[in-house]
Short mmCIF file of N, CA and C and ligand atoms in Angstrom, two decimals:
data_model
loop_
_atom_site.label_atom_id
_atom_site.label_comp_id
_atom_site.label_asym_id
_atom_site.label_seq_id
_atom_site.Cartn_x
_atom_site.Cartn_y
_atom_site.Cartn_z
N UNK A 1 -9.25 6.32 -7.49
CA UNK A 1 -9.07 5.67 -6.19
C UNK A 1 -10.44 5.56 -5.51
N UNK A 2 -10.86 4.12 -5.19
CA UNK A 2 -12.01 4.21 -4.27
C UNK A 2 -12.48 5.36 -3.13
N UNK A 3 -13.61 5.64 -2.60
CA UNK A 3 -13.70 6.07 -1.41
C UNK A 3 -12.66 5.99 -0.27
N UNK A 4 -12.77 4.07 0.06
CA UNK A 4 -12.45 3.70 0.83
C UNK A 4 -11.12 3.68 1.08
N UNK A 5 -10.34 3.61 -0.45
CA UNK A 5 -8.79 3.54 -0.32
C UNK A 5 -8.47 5.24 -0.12
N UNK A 6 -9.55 6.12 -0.53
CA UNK A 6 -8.98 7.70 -0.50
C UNK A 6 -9.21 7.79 1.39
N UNK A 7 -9.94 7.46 2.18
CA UNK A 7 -10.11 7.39 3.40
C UNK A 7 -9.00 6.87 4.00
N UNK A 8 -8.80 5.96 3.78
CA UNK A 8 -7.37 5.22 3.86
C UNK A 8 -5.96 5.70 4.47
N UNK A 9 -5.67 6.49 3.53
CA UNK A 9 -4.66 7.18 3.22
C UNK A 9 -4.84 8.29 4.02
N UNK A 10 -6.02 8.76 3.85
CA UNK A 10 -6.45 10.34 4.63
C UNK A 10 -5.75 9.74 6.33
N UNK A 11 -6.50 8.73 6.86
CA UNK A 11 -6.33 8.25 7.98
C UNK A 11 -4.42 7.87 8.53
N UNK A 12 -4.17 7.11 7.77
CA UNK A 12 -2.56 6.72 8.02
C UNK A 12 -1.66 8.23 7.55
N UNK A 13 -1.88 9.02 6.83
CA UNK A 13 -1.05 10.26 7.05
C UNK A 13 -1.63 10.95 7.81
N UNK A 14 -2.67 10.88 8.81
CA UNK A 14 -3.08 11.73 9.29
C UNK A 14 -2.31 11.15 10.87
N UNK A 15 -1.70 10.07 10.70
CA UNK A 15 -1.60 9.15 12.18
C UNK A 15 0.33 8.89 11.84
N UNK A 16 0.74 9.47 10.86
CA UNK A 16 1.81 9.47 10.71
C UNK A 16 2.81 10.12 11.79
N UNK A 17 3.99 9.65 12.11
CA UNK A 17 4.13 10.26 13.33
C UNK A 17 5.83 11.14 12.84
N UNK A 18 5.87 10.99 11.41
CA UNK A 18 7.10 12.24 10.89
C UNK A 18 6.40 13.34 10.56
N UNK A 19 6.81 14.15 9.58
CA UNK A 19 6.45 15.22 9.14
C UNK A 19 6.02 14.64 7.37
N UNK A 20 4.31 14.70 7.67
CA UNK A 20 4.29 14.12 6.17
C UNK A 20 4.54 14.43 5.06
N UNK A 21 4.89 15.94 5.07
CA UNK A 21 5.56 16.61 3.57
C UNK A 21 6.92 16.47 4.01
N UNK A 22 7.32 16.55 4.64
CA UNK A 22 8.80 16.91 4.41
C UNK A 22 9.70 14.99 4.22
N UNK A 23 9.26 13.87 5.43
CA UNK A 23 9.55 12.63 5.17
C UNK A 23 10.34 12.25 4.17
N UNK A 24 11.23 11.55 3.76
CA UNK A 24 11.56 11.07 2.67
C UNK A 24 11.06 9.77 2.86
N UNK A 25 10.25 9.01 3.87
CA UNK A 25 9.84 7.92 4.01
C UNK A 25 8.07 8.43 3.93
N UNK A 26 7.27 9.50 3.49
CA UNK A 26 6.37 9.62 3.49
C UNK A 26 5.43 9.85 2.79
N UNK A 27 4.59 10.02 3.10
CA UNK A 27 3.27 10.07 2.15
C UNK A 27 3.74 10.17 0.53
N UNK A 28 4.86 10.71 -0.10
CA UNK A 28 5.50 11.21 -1.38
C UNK A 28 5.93 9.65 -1.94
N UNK A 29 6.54 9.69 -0.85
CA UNK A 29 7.26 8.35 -1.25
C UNK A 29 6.09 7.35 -1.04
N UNK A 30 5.07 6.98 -0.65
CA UNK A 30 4.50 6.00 -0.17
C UNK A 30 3.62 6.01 -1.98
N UNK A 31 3.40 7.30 -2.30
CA UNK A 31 2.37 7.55 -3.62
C UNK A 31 3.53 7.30 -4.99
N UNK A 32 5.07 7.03 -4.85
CA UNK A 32 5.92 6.63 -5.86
C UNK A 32 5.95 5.05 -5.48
N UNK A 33 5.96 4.30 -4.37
CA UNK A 33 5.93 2.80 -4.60
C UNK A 33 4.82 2.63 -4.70
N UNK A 34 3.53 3.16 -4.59
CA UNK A 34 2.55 2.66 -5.61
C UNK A 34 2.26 2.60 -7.20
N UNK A 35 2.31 3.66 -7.60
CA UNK A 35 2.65 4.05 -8.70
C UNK A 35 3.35 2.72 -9.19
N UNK A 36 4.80 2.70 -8.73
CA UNK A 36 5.81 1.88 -9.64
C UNK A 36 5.15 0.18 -9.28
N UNK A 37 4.25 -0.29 -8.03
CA UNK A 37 4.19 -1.37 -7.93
C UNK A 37 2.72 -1.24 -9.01
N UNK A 38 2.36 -0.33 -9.65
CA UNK A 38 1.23 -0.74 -10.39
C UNK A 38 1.38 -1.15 -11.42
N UNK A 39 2.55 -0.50 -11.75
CA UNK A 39 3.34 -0.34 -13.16
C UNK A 39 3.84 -1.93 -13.35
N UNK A 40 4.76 -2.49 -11.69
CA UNK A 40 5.44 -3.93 -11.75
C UNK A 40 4.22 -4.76 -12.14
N UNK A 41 3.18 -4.48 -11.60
CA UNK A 41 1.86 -5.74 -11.71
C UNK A 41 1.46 -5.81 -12.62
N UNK A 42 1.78 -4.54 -13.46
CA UNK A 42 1.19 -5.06 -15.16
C UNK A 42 1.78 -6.67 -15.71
N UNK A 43 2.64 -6.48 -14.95
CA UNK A 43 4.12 -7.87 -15.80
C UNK A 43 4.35 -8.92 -14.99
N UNK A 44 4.02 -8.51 -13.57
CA UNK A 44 4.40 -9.27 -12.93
C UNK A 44 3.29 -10.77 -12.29
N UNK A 45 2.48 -10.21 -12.44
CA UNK A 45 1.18 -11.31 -11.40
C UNK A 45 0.99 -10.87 -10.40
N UNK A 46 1.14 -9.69 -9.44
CA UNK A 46 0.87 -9.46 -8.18
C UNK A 46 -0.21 -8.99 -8.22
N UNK A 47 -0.79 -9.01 -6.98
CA UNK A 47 -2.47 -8.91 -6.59
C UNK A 47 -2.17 -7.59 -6.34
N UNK A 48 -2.87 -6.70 -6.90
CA UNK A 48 -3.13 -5.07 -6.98
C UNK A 48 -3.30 -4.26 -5.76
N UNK A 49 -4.28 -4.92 -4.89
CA UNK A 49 -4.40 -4.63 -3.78
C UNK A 49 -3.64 -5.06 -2.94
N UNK A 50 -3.11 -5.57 -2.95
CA UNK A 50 -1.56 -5.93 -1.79
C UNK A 50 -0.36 -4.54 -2.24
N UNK A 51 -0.28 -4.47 -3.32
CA UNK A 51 0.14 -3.93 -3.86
C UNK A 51 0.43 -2.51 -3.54
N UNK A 52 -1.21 -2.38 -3.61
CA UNK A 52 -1.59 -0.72 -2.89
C UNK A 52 -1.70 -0.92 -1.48
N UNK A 53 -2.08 -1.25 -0.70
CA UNK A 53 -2.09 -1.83 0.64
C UNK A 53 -0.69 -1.87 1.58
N UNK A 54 0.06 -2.23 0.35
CA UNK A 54 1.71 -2.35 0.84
C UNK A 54 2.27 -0.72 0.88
N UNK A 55 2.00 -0.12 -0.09
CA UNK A 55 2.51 1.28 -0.31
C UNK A 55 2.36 2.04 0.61
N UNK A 56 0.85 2.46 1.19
CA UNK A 56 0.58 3.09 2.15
C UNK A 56 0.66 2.93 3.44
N UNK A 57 0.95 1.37 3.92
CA UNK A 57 1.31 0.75 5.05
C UNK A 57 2.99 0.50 5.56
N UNK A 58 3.50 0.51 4.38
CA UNK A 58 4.92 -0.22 4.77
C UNK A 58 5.99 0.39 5.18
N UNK A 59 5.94 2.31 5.48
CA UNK A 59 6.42 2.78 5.87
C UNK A 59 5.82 3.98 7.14
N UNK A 60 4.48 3.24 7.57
CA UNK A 60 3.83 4.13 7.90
C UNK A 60 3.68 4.28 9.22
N UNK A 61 4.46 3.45 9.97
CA UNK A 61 4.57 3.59 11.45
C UNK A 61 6.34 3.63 11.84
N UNK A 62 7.24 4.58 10.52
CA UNK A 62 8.44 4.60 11.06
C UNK A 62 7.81 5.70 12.42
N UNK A 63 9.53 6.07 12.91
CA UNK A 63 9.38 7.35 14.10
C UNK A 63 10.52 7.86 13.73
N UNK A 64 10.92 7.58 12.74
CA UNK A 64 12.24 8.57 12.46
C UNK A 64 12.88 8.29 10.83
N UNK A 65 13.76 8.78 10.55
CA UNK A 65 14.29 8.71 8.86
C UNK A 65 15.41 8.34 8.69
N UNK A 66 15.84 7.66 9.98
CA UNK A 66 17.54 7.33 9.84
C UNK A 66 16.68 5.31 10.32
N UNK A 67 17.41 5.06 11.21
CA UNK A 67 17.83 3.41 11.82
C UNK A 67 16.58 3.10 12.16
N UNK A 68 15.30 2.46 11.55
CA UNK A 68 14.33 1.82 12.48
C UNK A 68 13.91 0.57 12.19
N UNK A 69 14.42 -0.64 12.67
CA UNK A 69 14.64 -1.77 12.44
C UNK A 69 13.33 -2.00 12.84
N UNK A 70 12.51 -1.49 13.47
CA UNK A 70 11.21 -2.64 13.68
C UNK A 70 9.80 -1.95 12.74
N UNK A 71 10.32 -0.80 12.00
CA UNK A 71 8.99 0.01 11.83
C UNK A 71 8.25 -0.79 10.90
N UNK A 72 8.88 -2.30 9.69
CA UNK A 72 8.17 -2.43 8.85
C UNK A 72 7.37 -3.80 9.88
N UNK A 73 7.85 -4.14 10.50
CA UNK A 73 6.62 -5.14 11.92
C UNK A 73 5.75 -4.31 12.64
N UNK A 74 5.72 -3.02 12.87
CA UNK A 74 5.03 -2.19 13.33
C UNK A 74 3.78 -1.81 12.36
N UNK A 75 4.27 -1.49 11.12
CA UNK A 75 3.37 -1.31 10.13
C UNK A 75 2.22 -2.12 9.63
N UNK A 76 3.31 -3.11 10.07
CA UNK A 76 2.41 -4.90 9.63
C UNK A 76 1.29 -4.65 10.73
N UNK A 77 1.68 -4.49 11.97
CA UNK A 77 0.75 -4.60 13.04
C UNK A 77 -0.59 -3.62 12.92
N UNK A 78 0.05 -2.33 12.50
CA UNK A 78 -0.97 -1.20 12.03
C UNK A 78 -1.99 -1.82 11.16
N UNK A 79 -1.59 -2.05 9.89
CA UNK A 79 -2.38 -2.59 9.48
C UNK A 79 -3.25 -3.65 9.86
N UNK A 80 -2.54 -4.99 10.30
CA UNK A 80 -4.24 -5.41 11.34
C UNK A 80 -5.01 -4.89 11.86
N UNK A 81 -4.23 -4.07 12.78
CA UNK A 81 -5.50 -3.04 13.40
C UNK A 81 -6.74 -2.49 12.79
N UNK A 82 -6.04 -1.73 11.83
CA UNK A 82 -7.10 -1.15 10.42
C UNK A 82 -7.80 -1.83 9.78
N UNK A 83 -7.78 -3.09 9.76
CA UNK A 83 -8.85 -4.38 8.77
C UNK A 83 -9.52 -4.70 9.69
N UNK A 84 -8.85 -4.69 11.03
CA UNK A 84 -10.17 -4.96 12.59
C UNK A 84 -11.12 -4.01 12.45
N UNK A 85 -10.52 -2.89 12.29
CA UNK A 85 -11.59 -1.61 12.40
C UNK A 85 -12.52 -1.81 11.04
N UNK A 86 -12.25 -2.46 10.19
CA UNK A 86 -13.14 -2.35 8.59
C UNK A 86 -12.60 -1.33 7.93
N UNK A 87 -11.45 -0.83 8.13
CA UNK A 87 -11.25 0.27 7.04
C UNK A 87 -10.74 -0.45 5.87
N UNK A 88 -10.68 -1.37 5.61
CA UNK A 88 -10.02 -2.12 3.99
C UNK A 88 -10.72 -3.52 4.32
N UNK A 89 -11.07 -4.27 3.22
CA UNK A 89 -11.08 -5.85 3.44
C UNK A 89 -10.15 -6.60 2.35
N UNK A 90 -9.72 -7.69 3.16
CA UNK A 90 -8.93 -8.15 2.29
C UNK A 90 -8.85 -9.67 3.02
N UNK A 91 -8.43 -10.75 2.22
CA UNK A 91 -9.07 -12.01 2.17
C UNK A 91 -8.05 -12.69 3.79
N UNK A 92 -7.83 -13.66 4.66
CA UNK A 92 -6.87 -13.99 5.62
C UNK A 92 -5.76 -14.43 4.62
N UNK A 93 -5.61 -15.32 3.42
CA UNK A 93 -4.78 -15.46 2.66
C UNK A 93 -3.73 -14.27 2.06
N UNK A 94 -4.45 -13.34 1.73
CA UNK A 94 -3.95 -12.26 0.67
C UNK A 94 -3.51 -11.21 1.97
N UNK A 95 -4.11 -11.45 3.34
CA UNK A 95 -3.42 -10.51 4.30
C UNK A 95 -1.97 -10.61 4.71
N UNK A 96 -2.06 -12.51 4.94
CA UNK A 96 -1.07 -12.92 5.05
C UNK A 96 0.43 -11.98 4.22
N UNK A 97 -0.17 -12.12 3.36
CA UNK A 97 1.24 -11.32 2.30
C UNK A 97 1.77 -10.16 2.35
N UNK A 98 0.44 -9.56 2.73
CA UNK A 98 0.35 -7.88 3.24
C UNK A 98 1.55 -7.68 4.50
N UNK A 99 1.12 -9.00 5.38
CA UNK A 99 2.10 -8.70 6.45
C UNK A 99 3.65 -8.99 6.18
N UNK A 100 3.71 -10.09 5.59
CA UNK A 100 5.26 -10.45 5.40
C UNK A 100 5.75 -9.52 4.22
N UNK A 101 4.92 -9.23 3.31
CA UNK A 101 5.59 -7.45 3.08
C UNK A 101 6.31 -6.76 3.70
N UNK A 102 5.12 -6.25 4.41
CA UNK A 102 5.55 -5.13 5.48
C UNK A 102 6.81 -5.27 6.04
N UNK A 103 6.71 -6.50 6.92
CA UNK A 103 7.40 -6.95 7.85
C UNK A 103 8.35 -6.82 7.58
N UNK A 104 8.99 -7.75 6.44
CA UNK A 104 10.45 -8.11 5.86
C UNK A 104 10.96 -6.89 5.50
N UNK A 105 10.36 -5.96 5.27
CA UNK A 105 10.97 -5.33 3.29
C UNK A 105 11.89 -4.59 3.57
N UNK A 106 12.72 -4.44 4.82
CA UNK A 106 13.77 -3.89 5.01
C UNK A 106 15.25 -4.81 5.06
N UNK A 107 14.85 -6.24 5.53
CA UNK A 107 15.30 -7.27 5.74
C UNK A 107 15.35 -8.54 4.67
N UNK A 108 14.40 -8.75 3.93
CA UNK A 108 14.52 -9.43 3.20
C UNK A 108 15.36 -9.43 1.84
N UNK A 109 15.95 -10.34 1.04
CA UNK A 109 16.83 -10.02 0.11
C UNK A 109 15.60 -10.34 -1.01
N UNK A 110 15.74 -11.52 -1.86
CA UNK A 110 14.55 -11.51 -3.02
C UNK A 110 13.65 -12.00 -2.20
N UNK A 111 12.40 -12.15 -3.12
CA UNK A 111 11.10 -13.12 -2.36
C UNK A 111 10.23 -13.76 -3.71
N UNK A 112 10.10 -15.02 -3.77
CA UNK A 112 9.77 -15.47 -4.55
C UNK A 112 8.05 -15.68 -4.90
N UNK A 113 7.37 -15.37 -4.16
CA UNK A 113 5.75 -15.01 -4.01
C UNK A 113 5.64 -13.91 -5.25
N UNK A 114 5.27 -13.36 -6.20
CA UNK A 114 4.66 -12.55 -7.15
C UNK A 114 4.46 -11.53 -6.62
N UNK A 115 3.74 -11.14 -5.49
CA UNK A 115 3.09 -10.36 -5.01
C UNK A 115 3.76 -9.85 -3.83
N UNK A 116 4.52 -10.43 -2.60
CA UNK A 116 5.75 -10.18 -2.12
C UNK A 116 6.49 -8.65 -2.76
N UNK A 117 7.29 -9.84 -3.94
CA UNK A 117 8.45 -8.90 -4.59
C UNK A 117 8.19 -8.08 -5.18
N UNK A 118 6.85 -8.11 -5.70
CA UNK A 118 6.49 -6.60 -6.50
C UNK A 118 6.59 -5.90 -5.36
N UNK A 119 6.02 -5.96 -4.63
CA UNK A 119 5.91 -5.10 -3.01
C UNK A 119 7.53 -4.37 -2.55
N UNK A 120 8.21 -5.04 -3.00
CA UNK A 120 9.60 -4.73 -2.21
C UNK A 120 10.33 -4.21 -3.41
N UNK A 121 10.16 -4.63 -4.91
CA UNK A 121 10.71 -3.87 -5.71
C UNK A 121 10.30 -2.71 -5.94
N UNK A 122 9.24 -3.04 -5.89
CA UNK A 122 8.21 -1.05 -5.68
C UNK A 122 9.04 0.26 -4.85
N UNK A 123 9.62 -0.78 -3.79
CA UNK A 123 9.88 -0.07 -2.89
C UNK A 123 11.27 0.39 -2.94
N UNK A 124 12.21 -0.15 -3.83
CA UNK A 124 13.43 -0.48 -3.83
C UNK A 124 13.74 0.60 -5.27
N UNK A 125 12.82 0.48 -5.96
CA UNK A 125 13.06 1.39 -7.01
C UNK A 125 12.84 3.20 -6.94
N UNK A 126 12.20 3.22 -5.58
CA UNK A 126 12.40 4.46 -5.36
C UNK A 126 13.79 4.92 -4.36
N UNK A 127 14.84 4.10 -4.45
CA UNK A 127 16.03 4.64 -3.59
C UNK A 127 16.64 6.01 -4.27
N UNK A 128 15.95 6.44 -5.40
CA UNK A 128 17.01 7.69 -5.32
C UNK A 128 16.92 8.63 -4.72
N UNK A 129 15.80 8.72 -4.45
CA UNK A 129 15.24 9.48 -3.28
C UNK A 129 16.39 9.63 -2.02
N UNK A 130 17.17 8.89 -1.73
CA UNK A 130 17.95 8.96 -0.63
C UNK A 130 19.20 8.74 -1.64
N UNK A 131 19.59 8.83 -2.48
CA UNK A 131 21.11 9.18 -2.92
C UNK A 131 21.41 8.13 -3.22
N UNK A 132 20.93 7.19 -3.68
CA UNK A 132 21.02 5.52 -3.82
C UNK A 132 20.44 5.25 -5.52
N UNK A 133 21.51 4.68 -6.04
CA UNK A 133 20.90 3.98 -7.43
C UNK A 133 20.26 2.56 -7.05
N UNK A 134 19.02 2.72 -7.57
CA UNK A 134 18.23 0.93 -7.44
C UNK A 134 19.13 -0.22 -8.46
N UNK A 135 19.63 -0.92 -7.75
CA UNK A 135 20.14 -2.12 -8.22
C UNK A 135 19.95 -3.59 -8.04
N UNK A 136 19.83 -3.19 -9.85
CA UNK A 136 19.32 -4.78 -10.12
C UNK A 136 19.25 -5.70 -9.28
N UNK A 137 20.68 -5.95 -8.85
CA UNK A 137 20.39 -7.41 -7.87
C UNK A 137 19.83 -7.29 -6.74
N UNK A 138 19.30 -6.83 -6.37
CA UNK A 138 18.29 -6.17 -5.34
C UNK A 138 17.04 -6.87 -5.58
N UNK A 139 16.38 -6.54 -6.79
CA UNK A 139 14.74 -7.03 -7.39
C UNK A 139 14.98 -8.37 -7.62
N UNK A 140 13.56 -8.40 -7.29
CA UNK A 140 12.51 -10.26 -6.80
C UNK A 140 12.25 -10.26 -8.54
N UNK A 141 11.52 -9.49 -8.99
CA UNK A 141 10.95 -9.40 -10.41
C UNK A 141 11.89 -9.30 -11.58
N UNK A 142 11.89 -9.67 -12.64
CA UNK A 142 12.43 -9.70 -14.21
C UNK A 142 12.05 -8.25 -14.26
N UNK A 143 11.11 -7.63 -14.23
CA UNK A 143 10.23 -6.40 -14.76
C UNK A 143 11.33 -5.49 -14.13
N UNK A 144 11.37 -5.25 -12.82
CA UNK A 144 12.43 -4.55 -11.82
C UNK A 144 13.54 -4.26 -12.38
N UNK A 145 13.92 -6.10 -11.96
CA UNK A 145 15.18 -5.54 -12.66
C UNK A 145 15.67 -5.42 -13.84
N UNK A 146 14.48 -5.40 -15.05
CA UNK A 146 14.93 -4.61 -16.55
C UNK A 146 14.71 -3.22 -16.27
N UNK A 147 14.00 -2.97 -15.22
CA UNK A 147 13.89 -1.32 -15.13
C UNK A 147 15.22 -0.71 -14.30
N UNK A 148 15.77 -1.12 -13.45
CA UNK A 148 16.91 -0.67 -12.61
C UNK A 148 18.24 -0.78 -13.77
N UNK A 149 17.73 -1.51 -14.50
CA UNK A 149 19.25 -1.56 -15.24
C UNK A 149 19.23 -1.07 -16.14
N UNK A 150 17.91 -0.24 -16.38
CA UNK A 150 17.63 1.06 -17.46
C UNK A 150 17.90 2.35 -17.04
N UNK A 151 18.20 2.25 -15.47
CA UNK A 151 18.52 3.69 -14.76
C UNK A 151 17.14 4.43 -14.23
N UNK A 152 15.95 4.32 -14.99
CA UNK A 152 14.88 5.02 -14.34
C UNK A 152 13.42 4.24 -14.65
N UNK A 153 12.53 4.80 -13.85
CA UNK A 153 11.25 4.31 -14.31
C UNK A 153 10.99 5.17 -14.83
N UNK A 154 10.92 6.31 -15.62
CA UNK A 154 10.39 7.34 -16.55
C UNK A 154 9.90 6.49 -17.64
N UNK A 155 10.74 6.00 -18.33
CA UNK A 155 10.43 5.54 -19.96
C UNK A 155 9.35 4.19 -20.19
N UNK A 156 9.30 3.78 -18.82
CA UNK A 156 8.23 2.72 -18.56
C UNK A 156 7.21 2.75 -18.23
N UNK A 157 6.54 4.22 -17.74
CA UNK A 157 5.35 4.85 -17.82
C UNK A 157 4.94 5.08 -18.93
N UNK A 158 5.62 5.52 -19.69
CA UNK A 158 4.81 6.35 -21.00
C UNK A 158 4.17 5.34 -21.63
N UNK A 159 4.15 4.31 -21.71
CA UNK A 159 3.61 3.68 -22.50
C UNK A 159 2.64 2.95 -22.03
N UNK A 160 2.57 2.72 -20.62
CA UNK A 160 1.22 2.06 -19.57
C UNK A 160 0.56 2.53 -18.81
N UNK A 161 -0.57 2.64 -19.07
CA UNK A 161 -1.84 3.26 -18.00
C UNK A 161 -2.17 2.83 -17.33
N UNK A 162 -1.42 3.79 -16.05
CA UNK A 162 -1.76 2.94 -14.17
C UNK A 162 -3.35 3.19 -14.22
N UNK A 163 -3.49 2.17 -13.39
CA UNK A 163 -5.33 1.81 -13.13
C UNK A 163 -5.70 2.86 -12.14
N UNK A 164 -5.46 4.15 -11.79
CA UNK A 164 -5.40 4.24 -10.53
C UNK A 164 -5.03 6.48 -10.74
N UNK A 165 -5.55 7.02 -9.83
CA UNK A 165 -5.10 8.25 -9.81
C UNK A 165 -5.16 8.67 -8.82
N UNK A 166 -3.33 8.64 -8.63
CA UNK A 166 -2.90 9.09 -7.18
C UNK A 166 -3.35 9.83 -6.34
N UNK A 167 -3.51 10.00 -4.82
CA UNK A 167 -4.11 10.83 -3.78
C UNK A 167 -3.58 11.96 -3.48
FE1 FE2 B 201 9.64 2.57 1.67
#
């Protein structure tokens, strides 16, 4: 992981406003939809850094672990903030995506952008975490949903080397 992306992270869990170990929306979880969206981008076409960008942002201004309908527009907003400040650069095009990520990914059903749906299947494949099987018809991606309808992402690691070593 870059400097800049290990700073990153240091900064948004440090500004997290749950409990960052304990969260089921946190920092744990934020380092499993990366992981799995690195894994989707092998197959999928999504831009890497949206990717990672999405993980650490898209849950990172909830205020609670039950009902928060606005936290992934909040997140979106966070993150502008943070590219104002220079802590990441990333292109006005490729931000664009970053935000309607964020924004939607509680709300949205598929999304047909590459880079979007990896973002939201990333995110979708970690429901067991909350007592939830990830289902297929859920995922934007082919990749997704051959993995949800395999029951786990275990067996789809072993064989691909994420670019990347978690924080
Ligand atoms: Fe999430």
């Amino acid at each position: 992981m870059a400097p800049w992306e290990t700073a990153l992270w240091r900064h948004v869990t440090t500004e997290f406003h749950g409990d960052p170990d304990h969260s089921i929306h946190g920092p744990a979880h934020w380092k499993r939809v990366l992981r799995n969206g690195l894994l989707l981008a092998t197959r999928t076409g999504a831009d890497p850094l949206i990717v990672r960008l999405f993980a650490v942002f898209h849950d990172s201004r909830r205020i609670n672990d039950m009902t928060d309908p606005d936290h992934g527009a909040r997140g979106a907003r966070y993150a502008a903030k943070l590219r104002a400040e220079r802590m990441f650069t990333v292109s006005d095009e490729n931000f664009a995506l970053l935000e309607e990520a964020c924004r939607s990914h509680t709300d949205g059903f598929h999304h047909e952008h590459p880079t979007v749906g990896t973002c939201w299947d990333a995110d979708r494949l970690d429901l067991g975490r909350c007592g939830f099987v990830p289902d297929a018809h859920f995922m934007s991606t082919e990749f997704a949903w051959e993995i949800a309808r395999a029951g786990s992402v275990q067996p789809f690691l072993a064989g691909v080397k994420i670019p990347v070593s978690l924080p």
